[in-house]
PDB file of C-alpha atoms in Angstrom:
ATOM      1  CA  MET A 235       1.101  -5.624 -17.334  1.00  0.00           C
ATOM      2  CA  THR A 236      -1.259  -7.769 -15.308  1.00  0.00           C
ATOM      3  CA  THR A 237      -2.107  -7.970 -11.635  1.00  0.00           C
ATOM      4  CA  ARG A 238      -3.161 -10.833  -9.414  1.00  0.00           C
ATOM      5  CA  TYR A 239      -3.319 -11.740  -5.768  1.00  0.00           C
ATOM      6  CA  ALA A 240       0.044 -12.641  -4.269  1.00  0.00           C
ATOM      7  CA  LYS A 241       0.814 -16.117  -2.952  1.00  0.00           C
ATOM      8  CA  LEU A 242       3.521 -17.614  -0.789  1.00  0.00           C
ATOM      9  CA  SER A 243       5.385 -18.963  -3.831  1.00  0.00           C
ATOM     10  CA  ASP A 244       5.946 -15.312  -4.879  1.00  0.00           C
ATOM     11  CA  LEU A 245       8.138 -14.750  -1.819  1.00  0.00           C
ATOM     12  CA  PRO A 246      11.570 -14.969  -3.555  1.00  0.00           C
ATOM     13  CA  ASP A 247      10.600 -12.340  -6.151  1.00  0.00           C
ATOM     14  CA  ILE A 248       8.938 -10.054  -3.594  1.00  0.00           C
ATOM     15  CA  LEU A 249      11.936 -10.344  -1.248  1.00  0.00           C
ATOM     16  CA  LYS A 250      14.342  -9.418  -4.055  1.00  0.00           C
ATOM     17  CA  ILE A 251      12.323  -6.278  -4.859  1.00  0.00           C
ATOM     18  CA  GLU A 252      11.921  -5.445  -1.154  1.00  0.00           C
ATOM     19  CA  GLN A 253      15.675  -5.599  -0.535  1.00  0.00           C
ATOM     20  CA  SER A 254      16.629  -3.598  -3.638  1.00  0.00           C
ATOM     21  CA  VAL A 255      14.053  -0.856  -3.021  1.00  0.00           C
ATOM     22  CA  PHE A 256      14.134  -0.487   0.766  1.00  0.00           C
ATOM     23  CA  LYS A 257      17.731  -1.578   1.474  1.00  0.00           C
ATOM     24  CA  ASP A 258      18.426  -1.135   5.233  1.00  0.00           C
ATOM     25  CA  GLU A 259      14.726  -0.712   5.995  1.00  0.00           C
ATOM     26  CA  ALA A 260      13.627  -3.831   4.103  1.00  0.00           C
ATOM     27  CA  TRP A 261      11.305  -6.289   5.738  1.00  0.00           C
ATOM     28  CA  SER A 262      12.844  -9.671   6.529  1.00  0.00           C
ATOM     29  CA  GLU A 263      12.022 -12.815   4.601  1.00  0.00           C
ATOM     30  CA  ASN A 264      10.127 -14.078   7.645  1.00  0.00           C
ATOM     31  CA  MET A 265       8.022 -10.899   7.888  1.00  0.00           C
ATOM     32  CA  LEU A 266       7.088 -11.081   4.215  1.00  0.00           C
ATOM     33  CA  ALA A 267       6.313 -14.801   4.455  1.00  0.00           C
ATOM     34  CA  LYS A 268       3.917 -14.191   7.341  1.00  0.00           C
ATOM     35  CA  GLU A 269       2.089 -11.558   5.279  1.00  0.00           C
ATOM     36  CA  LEU A 270       1.842 -13.871   2.271  1.00  0.00           C
ATOM     37  CA  GLU A 271       0.447 -16.773   4.245  1.00  0.00           C
ATOM     38  CA  LEU A 272      -3.294 -16.909   4.141  1.00  0.00           C
ATOM     39  CA  PHE A 273      -4.167 -14.655   7.053  1.00  0.00           C
ATOM     40  CA  SER A 274      -7.827 -13.758   7.027  1.00  0.00           C
ATOM     41  CA  CYS A 275      -7.020 -10.038   7.037  1.00  0.00           C
ATOM     42  CA  SER A 276      -4.255 -10.014   4.394  1.00  0.00           C
ATOM     43  CA  ARG A 277      -4.944  -8.826   0.868  1.00  0.00           C
ATOM     44  CA  ASN A 278      -1.765  -8.754  -1.190  1.00  0.00           C
ATOM     45  CA  MET A 279      -1.260  -8.180  -4.891  1.00  0.00           C
ATOM     46  CA  VAL A 280       1.544  -8.386  -7.421  1.00  0.00           C
ATOM     47  CA  ILE A 281       1.997  -6.735 -10.787  1.00  0.00           C
ATOM     48  CA  LEU A 282       3.653  -8.720 -13.559  1.00  0.00           C
ATOM     49  CA  HIS A 283       5.502  -7.925 -16.773  1.00  0.00           C
ATOM     50  CA  CYS A 284       4.932 -11.075 -18.828  1.00  0.00           C
ATOM     51  CA  THR A 285       5.508 -13.669 -16.091  1.00  0.00           C
ATOM     52  CA  GLU A 286       7.994 -11.632 -14.022  1.00  0.00           C
ATOM     53  CA  ILE A 287       6.820 -10.042 -10.775  1.00  0.00           C
ATOM     54  CA  VAL A 288       7.865  -6.389 -10.941  1.00  0.00           C
ATOM     55  CA  GLY A 289       5.985  -5.004  -7.955  1.00  0.00           C
ATOM     56  CA  TYR A 290       3.742  -5.805  -5.016  1.00  0.00           C
ATOM     57  CA  LEU A 291       1.327  -4.360  -2.483  1.00  0.00           C
ATOM     58  CA  ILE A 292       0.792  -5.756   1.002  1.00  0.00           C
ATOM     59  CA  SER A 293      -2.238  -4.797   3.074  1.00  0.00           C
ATOM     60  CA  HIS A 294      -4.506  -5.745   5.929  1.00  0.00           C
ATOM     61  CA  VAL A 295      -8.255  -5.453   5.488  1.00  0.00           C
ATOM     62  CA  PHE A 296     -10.523  -5.003   8.466  1.00  0.00           C
ATOM     63  CA  LEU A 297     -14.257  -4.314   8.460  1.00  0.00           C
ATOM     64  CA  ASP A 298     -14.244  -0.739   7.224  1.00  0.00           C
ATOM     65  CA  GLU A 299     -10.537   0.010   7.257  1.00  0.00           C
ATOM     66  CA  VAL A 300      -7.659  -1.066   5.030  1.00  0.00           C
ATOM     67  CA  HIS A 301      -3.996  -0.541   5.921  1.00  0.00           C
ATOM     68  CA  ILE A 302      -1.557  -0.549   3.032  1.00  0.00           C
ATOM     69  CA  LEU A 303       1.604  -1.763   4.718  1.00  0.00           C
ATOM     70  CA  ASN A 304       4.008  -1.934   1.817  1.00  0.00           C
ATOM     71  CA  LEU A 305       4.105  -1.031  -1.869  1.00  0.00           C
ATOM     72  CA  ALA A 306       7.172  -1.382  -4.077  1.00  0.00           C
ATOM     73  CA  ILE A 307       8.101  -1.565  -7.740  1.00  0.00           C
ATOM     74  CA  ASP A 308      11.347  -3.125  -8.987  1.00  0.00           C
ATOM     75  CA  ILE A 309      13.886  -0.350  -9.563  1.00  0.00           C
ATOM     76  CA  LYS A 310      14.269  -1.087 -13.271  1.00  0.00           C
ATOM     77  CA  PHE A 311      10.483  -0.727 -13.739  1.00  0.00           C
ATOM     78  CA  GLN A 312      10.012   2.479 -11.736  1.00  0.00           C
ATOM     79  CA  SER A 313       8.718   5.691 -13.348  1.00  0.00           C
ATOM     80  CA  LEU A 314       6.429   3.737 -15.691  1.00  0.00           C
ATOM     81  CA  GLY A 315       3.224   4.313 -13.743  1.00  0.00           C
ATOM     82  CA  LEU A 316       3.115   0.798 -12.310  1.00  0.00           C
ATOM     83  CA  SER A 317       2.530   1.911  -8.706  1.00  0.00           C
ATOM     84  CA  LYS A 318      -0.489   3.878  -9.880  1.00  0.00           C
ATOM     85  CA  MET A 319      -1.741   0.938 -11.941  1.00  0.00           C
ATOM     86  CA  LEU A 320      -1.346  -1.512  -9.059  1.00  0.00           C
ATOM     87  CA  LEU A 321      -2.893   0.826  -6.517  1.00  0.00           C
ATOM     88  CA  LYS A 322      -5.881   1.651  -8.738  1.00  0.00           C
ATOM     89  CA  LYS A 323      -6.495  -2.060  -9.354  1.00  0.00           C
ATOM     90  CA  PHE A 324      -6.281  -2.698  -5.605  1.00  0.00           C
ATOM     91  CA  LEU A 325      -8.693   0.129  -4.770  1.00  0.00           C
ATOM     92  CA  LYS A 326     -11.301  -1.247  -7.199  1.00  0.00           C
ATOM     93  CA  ASN A 327     -11.756  -4.207  -4.825  1.00  0.00           C
ATOM     94  CA  PHE A 328     -13.705  -2.079  -2.369  1.00  0.00           C
ATOM     95  CA  THR A 329     -17.373  -1.360  -2.970  1.00  0.00           C
ATOM     96  CA  ASN A 330     -18.509  -0.813   0.619  1.00  0.00           C
ATOM     97  CA  PRO A 331     -17.542   2.319   2.557  1.00  0.00           C
ATOM     98  CA  VAL A 332     -13.928   1.927   3.629  1.00  0.00           C
ATOM     99  CA  LYS A 333     -10.971   4.024   4.751  1.00  0.00           C
ATOM    100  CA  ILE A 334      -7.647   3.222   3.113  1.00  0.00           C
ATOM    101  CA  ILE A 335      -4.708   4.229   5.328  1.00  0.00           C
ATOM    102  CA  LEU A 336      -0.972   4.214   4.653  1.00  0.00           C
ATOM    103  CA  GLU A 337       2.252   5.771   5.866  1.00  0.00           C
ATOM    104  CA  VAL A 338       4.810   7.300   3.539  1.00  0.00           C
ATOM    105  CA  LYS A 339       8.252   8.684   4.302  1.00  0.00           C
ATOM    106  CA  GLU A 340       8.085  12.478   4.464  1.00  0.00           C
ATOM    107  CA  ASN A 341      10.765  12.907   1.768  1.00  0.00           C
ATOM    108  CA  ASN A 342       9.269  10.388  -0.687  1.00  0.00           C
ATOM    109  CA  TYR A 343       7.775  13.141  -2.830  1.00  0.00           C
ATOM    110  CA  ILE A 344       7.043  10.916  -5.805  1.00  0.00           C
ATOM    111  CA  ALA A 345       4.900   8.578  -3.683  1.00  0.00           C
ATOM    112  CA  ILE A 346       3.217  11.465  -1.854  1.00  0.00           C
ATOM    113  CA  ASN A 347       2.276  13.066  -5.182  1.00  0.00           C
ATOM    114  CA  LEU A 348       0.907   9.762  -6.458  1.00  0.00           C
ATOM    115  CA  TYR A 349      -1.251   9.324  -3.374  1.00  0.00           C
ATOM    116  CA  LYS A 350      -2.519  12.903  -3.647  1.00  0.00           C
ATOM    117  CA  LYS A 351      -3.438  12.329  -7.312  1.00  0.00           C
ATOM    118  CA  LEU A 352      -5.431   9.300  -6.155  1.00  0.00           C
ATOM    119  CA  GLU A 353      -7.234  11.510  -3.612  1.00  0.00           C
ATOM    120  CA  PHE A 354      -5.433  10.476  -0.441  1.00  0.00           C
ATOM    121  CA  ASP A 355      -5.348  13.204   2.211  1.00  0.00           C
ATOM    122  CA  SER A 356      -2.596  13.799   4.782  1.00  0.00           C
ATOM    123  CA  ILE A 357      -4.114  13.249   8.223  1.00  0.00           C
ATOM    124  CA  ASN A 358      -1.173  12.906  10.611  1.00  0.00           C
ATOM    125  CA  THR A 359       2.604  12.917  11.013  1.00  0.00           C
ATOM    126  CA  ARG A 360       4.363  10.165  12.945  1.00  0.00           C
ATOM    127  CA  LYS A 361       7.624  11.472  14.334  1.00  0.00           C
ATOM    128  CA  ASN A 362      10.786   9.352  13.953  1.00  0.00           C
ATOM    129  CA  TYR A 363       8.768   6.524  12.383  1.00  0.00           C
ATOM    130  CA  TYR A 364      11.546   5.125  10.204  1.00  0.00           C
ATOM    131  CA  LYS A 365      14.918   3.648  11.199  1.00  0.00           C
ATOM    132  CA  ASP A 366      16.731   6.683   9.816  1.00  0.00           C
ATOM    133  CA  GLY A 367      14.703   9.005  12.068  1.00  0.00           C
ATOM    134  CA  LYS A 368      12.532  10.383   9.266  1.00  0.00           C
ATOM    135  CA  ASN A 369       8.888  11.109   9.915  1.00  0.00           C
ATOM    136  CA  ALA A 370       5.995   9.302   8.269  1.00  0.00           C
ATOM    137  CA  ILE A 371       3.018  11.083   6.828  1.00  0.00           C
ATOM    138  CA  THR A 372      -0.180   9.146   7.445  1.00  0.00           C
ATOM    139  CA  MET A 373      -2.528   9.430   4.485  1.00  0.00           C
ATOM    140  CA  GLU A 374      -6.127   8.357   4.104  1.00  0.00           C
ATOM    141  CA  LYS A 375      -8.587   7.854   1.281  1.00  0.00           C
ATOM    142  CA  LYS A 376     -12.269   7.311   1.917  1.00  0.00           C
ATOM    143  CA  ILE A 377     -14.070   5.158  -0.620  1.00  0.00           C
ATOM    144  CA  ASN A 378     -17.847   5.223  -1.031  1.00  0.00           C
ATOM    145  CA  TYR A 379     -18.386   7.504   1.936  1.00  0.00           C
ATOM    146  CA  LYS A 380     -21.354   9.800   1.541  1.00  0.00           C
ATOM    147  CA  ASN A 381     -21.750  13.109   3.309  1.00  0.00           C
ATOM    148  CA  VAL A 382     -24.423  12.510   5.879  1.00  0.00           C
ATOM    149  CA  LEU A 383     -26.387  15.427   7.198  1.00  0.00           C
ATOM    150  CA  VAL A 384     -27.456  15.093  10.773  1.00  0.00           C
ATOM    151  CA  SER A 385     -30.707  16.800  11.612  1.00  0.00           C
ATOM    152  CA  THR A 386     -32.227  17.396  14.992  1.00  0.00           C
ATOM    153  CA  LYS A 387     -35.890  17.864  15.801  1.00  0.00           C
ATOM    154  CA  ARG A 388     -36.829  21.232  17.251  1.00  0.00           C
TER     155      ARG A 388
END
């Protein structure tokens, strides 16, 4: 398995995975295309088996904050650790202090457990976030943050 940055020509493969994984909550072709175009804040990756795209990650990167907007693995390649592999590769891109933020459906226990194993913390719940009325758990991982002690002069 290899990873690389996603490009607009990957759209048909990403759309196919998006629709099979997320079904009624899938992003539209237009939404995905906009994310794959070269926006200055987009950082998107794909994971490949040989030359076949089997998963993707879509994110926005701001100064010290990264929002993972979407992460999916083709159904026939799930449960092989590819989400973890892709996410770990993505996280290695950040050497400066940064907060990585994502939302995950409250009943997606497999994803929640993965994020916890990668040291994401639950920080909030967004009520009725998804089309089906389910809540989203907002999770955050801080990379390269140091504990700073604040002292005051007496």
